[in-house]
CSV table of C-alpha atoms in Angstrom, one decimal:
chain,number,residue,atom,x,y,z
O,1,UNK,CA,-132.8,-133.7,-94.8
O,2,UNK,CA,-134.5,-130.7,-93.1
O,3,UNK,CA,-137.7,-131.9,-92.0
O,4,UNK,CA,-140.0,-128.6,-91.9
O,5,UNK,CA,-138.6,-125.4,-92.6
O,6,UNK,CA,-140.8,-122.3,-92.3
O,7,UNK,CA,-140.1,-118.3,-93.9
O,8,UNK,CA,-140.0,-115.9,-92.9
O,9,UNK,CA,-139.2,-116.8,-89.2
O,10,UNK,CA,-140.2,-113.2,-87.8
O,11,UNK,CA,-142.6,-110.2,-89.4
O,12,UNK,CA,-145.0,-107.8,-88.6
O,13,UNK,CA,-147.6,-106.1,-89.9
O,14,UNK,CA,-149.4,-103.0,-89.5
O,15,UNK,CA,-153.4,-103.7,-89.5
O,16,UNK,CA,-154.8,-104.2,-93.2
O,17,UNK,CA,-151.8,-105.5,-94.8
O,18,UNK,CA,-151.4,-109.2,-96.2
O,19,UNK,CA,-148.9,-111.8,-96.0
O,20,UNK,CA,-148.2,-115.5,-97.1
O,21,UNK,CA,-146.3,-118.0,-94.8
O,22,UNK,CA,-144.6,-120.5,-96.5
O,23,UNK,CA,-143.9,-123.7,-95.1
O,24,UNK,CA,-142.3,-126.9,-96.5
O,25,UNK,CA,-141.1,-130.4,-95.6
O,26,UNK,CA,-139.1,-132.6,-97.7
O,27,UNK,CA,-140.0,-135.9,-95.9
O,28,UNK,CA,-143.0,-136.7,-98.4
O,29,UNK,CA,-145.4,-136.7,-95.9
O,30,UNK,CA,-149.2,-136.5,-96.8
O,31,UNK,CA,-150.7,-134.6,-94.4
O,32,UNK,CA,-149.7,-130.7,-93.3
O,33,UNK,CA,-151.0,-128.9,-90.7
O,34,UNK,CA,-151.4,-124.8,-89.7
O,35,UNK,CA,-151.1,-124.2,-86.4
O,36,UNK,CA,-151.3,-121.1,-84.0
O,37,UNK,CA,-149.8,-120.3,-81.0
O,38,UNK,CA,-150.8,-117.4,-77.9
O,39,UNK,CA,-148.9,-117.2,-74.9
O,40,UNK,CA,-149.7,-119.4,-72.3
O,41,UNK,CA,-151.8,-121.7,-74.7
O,42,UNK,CA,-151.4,-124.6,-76.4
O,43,UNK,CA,-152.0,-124.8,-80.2
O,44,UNK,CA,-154.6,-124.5,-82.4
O,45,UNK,CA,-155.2,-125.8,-85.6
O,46,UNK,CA,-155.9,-123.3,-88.4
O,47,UNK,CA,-156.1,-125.3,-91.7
O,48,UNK,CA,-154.8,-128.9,-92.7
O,49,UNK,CA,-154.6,-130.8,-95.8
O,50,UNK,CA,-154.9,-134.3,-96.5
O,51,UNK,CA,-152.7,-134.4,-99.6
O,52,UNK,CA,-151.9,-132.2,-102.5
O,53,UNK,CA,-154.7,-129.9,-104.2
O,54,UNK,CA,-156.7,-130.3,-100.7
O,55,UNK,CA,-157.6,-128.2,-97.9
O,56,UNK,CA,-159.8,-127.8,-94.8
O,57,UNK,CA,-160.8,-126.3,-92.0
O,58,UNK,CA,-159.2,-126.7,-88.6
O,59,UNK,CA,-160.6,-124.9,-85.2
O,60,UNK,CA,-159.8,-121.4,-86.1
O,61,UNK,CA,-159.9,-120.9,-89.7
O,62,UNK,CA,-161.4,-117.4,-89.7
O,63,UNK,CA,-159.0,-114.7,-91.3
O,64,UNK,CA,-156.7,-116.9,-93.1
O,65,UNK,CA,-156.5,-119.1,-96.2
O,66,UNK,CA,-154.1,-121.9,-97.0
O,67,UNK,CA,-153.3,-123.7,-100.6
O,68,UNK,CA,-151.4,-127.0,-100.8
O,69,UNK,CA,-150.4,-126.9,-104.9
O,70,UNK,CA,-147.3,-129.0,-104.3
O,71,UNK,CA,-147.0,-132.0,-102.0
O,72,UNK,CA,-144.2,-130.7,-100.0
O,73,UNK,CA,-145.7,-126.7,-99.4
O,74,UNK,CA,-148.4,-125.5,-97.4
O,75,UNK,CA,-148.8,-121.9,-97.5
O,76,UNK,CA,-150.8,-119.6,-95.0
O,77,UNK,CA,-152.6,-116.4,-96.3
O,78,UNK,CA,-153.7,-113.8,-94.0
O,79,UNK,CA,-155.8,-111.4,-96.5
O,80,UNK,CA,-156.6,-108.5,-94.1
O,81,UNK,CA,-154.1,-108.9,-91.0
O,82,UNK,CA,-155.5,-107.7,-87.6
O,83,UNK,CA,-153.9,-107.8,-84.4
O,84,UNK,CA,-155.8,-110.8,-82.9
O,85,UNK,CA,-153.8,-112.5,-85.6
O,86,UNK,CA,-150.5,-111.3,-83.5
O,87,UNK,CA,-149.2,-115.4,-83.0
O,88,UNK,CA,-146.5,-117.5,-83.3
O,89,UNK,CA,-147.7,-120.1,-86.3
O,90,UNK,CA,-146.2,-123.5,-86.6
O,91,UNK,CA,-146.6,-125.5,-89.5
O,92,UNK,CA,-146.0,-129.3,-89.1
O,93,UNK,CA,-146.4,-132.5,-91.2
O,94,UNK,CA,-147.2,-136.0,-90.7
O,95,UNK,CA,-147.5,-139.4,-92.7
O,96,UNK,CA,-151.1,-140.5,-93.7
O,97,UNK,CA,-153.4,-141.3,-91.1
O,98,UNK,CA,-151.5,-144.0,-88.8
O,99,UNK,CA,-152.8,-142.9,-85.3
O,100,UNK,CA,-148.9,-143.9,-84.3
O,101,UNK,CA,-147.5,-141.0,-86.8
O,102,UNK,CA,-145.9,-138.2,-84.8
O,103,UNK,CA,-146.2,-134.9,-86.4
O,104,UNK,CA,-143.0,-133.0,-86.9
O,105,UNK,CA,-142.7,-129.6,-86.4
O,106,UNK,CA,-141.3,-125.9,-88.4
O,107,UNK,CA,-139.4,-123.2,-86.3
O,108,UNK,CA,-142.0,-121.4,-86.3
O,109,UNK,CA,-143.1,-117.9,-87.8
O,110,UNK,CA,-143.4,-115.1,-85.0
O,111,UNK,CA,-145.7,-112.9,-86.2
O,112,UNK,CA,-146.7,-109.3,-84.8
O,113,UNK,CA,-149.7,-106.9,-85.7
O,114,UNK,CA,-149.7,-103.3,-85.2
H,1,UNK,CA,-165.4,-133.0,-78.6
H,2,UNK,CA,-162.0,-133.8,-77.5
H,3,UNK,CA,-160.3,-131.8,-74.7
H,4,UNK,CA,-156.4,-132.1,-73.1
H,5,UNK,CA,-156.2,-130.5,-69.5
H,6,UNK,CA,-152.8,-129.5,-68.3
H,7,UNK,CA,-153.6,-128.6,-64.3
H,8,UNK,CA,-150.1,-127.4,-63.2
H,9,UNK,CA,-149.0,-124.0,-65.0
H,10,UNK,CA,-145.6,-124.3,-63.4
H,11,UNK,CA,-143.5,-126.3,-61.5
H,12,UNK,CA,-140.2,-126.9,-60.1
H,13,UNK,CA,-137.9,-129.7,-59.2
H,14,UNK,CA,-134.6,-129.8,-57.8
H,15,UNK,CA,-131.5,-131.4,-60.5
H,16,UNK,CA,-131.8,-135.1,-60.7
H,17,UNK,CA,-135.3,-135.5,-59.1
H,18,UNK,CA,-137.7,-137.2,-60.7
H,19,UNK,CA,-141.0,-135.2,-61.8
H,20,UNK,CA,-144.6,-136.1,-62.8
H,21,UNK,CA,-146.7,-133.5,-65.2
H,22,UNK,CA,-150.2,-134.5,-65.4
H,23,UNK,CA,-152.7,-134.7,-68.3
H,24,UNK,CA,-156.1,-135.7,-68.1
H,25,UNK,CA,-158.3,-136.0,-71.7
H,26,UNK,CA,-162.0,-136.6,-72.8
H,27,UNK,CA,-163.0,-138.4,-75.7
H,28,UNK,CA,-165.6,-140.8,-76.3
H,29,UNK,CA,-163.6,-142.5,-79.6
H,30,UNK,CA,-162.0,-146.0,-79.0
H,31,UNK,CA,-159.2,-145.1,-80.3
H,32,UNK,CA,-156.6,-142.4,-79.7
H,33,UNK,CA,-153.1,-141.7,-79.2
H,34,UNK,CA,-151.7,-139.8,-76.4
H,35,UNK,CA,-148.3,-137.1,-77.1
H,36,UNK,CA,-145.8,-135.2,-75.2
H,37,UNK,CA,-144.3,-132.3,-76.6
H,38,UNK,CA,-141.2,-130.2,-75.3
H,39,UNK,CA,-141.1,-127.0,-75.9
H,40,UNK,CA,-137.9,-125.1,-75.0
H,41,UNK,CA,-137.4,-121.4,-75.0
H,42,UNK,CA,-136.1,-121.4,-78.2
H,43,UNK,CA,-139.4,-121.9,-79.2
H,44,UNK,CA,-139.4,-125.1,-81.4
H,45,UNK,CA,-141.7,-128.3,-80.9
H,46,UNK,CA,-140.0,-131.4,-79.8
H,47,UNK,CA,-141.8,-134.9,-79.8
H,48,UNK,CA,-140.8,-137.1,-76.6
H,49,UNK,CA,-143.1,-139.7,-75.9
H,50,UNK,CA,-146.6,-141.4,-77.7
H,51,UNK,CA,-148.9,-144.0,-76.3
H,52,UNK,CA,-151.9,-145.6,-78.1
H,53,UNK,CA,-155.0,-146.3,-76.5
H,54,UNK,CA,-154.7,-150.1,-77.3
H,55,UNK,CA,-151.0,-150.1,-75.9
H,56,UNK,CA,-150.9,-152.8,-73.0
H,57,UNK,CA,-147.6,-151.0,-71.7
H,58,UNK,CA,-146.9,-147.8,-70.9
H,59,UNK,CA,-144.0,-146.3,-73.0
H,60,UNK,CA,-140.6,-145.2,-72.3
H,61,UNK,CA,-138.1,-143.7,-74.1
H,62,UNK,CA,-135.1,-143.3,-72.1
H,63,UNK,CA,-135.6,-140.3,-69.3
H,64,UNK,CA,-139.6,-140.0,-70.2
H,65,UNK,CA,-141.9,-142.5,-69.6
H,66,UNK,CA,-145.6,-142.1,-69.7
H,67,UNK,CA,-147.7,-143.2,-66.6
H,68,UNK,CA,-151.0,-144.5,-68.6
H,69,UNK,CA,-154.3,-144.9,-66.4
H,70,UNK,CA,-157.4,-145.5,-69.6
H,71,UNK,CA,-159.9,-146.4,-66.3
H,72,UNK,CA,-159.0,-142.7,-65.1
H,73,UNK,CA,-158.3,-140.6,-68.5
H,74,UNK,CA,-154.8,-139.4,-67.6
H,75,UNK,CA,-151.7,-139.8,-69.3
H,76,UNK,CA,-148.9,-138.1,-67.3
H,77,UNK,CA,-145.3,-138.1,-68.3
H,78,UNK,CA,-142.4,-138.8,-65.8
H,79,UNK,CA,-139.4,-137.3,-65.8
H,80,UNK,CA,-136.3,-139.2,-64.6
H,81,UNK,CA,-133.2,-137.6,-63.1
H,82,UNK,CA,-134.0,-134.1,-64.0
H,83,UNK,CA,-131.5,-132.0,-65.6
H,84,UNK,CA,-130.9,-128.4,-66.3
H,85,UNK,CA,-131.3,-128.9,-69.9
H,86,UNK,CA,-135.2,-129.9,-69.1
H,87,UNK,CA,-136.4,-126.7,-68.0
H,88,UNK,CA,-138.9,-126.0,-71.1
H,89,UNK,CA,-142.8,-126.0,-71.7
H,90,UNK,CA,-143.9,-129.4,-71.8
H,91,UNK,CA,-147.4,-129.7,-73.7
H,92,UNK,CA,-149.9,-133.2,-73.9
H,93,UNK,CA,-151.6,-133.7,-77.0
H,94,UNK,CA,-154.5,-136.4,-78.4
H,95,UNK,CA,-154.9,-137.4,-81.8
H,96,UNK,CA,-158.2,-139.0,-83.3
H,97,UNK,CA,-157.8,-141.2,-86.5
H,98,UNK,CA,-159.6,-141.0,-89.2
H,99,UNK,CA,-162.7,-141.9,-89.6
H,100,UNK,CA,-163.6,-141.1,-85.8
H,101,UNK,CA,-162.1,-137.6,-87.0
H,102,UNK,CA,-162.3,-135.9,-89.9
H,103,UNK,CA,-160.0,-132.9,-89.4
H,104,UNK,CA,-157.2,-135.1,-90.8
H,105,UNK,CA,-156.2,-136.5,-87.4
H,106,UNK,CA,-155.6,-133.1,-86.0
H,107,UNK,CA,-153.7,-132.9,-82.4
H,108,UNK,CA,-155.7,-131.0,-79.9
H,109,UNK,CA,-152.9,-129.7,-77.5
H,110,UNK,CA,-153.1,-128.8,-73.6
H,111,UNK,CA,-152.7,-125.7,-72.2
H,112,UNK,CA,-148.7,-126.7,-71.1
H,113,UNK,CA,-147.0,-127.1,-67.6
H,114,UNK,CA,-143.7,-124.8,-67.4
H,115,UNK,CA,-141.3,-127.2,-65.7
H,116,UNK,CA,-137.8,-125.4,-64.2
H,117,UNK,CA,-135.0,-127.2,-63.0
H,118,UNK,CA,-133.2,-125.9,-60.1
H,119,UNK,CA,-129.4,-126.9,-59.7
């Protein structure tokens, strides 16, 4: 059982290029989550989905898109990088909607834009 | 909106003294559920502790404990018998359920209090 596992755990970018992080959990949860990280903060949510074939928007969306085509992966697009989008990114899951339900967590993707 | 405050960057306490890391939180829902997350350097997310706003008691889990004051809007976690191993970001996070929420019950997440443990 590996809970969440996230690739690739390091990259970067130069400014303009694209990328796709891939996350996945093998625990069947329902809900996955995109989250960002900057130092000294807390995280953010980027995008979520409720279940497979579904997304939505989280508190900072802008810059990246997500797809959910399988129950267990959630990937996260960035299109166009730019070097606000320098983060670490967690991706995390959870069961469906028990307020009780911790979420678990990737690694996380350390990601750096020139 | 919701909002998690974290008021103490940093801290320090001495090995096997007991430590309190405060969290305050706004929301206007009924119902909520309160989380600490560790965070060590090695960067991954680590669930220690949840209470639910309906909970009479306030939780434990072996070292961690939460200190639980609704009246007040805090929920600060207590550290038992410090060890080395503790030093690590510690963050506070609320969840809304569904319907109150509709981002999917989305944690929002404090800023984090840095705790070191001196030997």
């Amino acid at each position: 059982n590996a809970g969440v596992t996230q690739t690739p755990k390091f990259r970067v970018l130069k400014t303009g290029q694209s990328m796709t992080l891939l996350c996945a959990q093998d625990m069947n949860h329902e809900y996955m989550y995109w989250y960002r990280q900057d130092p000294g903060m807390g995280l953010r949510l980027i995008h979520y989905s409720v279940g497979e074939g579904t997304t939505a928007k989280g508190e900072v969306p802008d810059g990246y898109n997500v797809s959910r085509l399988k129950k267990q992966n959630f990937l996260l697009g960035l299109e166009s990088a730019a070097p606000s989008q320098t983060s670490v990114y967690f991706c995390a899951s959870s069961y469906i909607r028990l307020l009780y339900n911790e979420q678990f967590f990737g690694p996380g993707t350390r990601l750096t834009v020139l | 909106a919701q909002k998690i405050t974290q008021t103490q960057p940093g801290m320090f306490v001495q090995e096997k003294e007991a430590v309190t890391l405060d969290c305050t939180y706004d929301t206007s829902d009924p119902s909520y559920g309160l989380f600490w997350y560790k965070q060590p350097s090695s960067g991954e997310m680590i669930f220690l502790i949840y209470q639910g706003s309906y909970d009479q008691q306030n939780a434990t889990e072996g070292r961690y404990s939460l200190n639980f004051q609704k009246a007040r809007k805090s929920a600060n976690l207590v550290i038992s018998a410090s060890q080395l191993g503790d030093s690590a970001m510690y963050f506070c996070a609320m969840r809304i359920p569904y319907p109150y929420n509709n981002a999917g019950n989305m944690l929002t997440f404090g800023g984090g209090t840095r705790l070191m443990v001196k030997p």
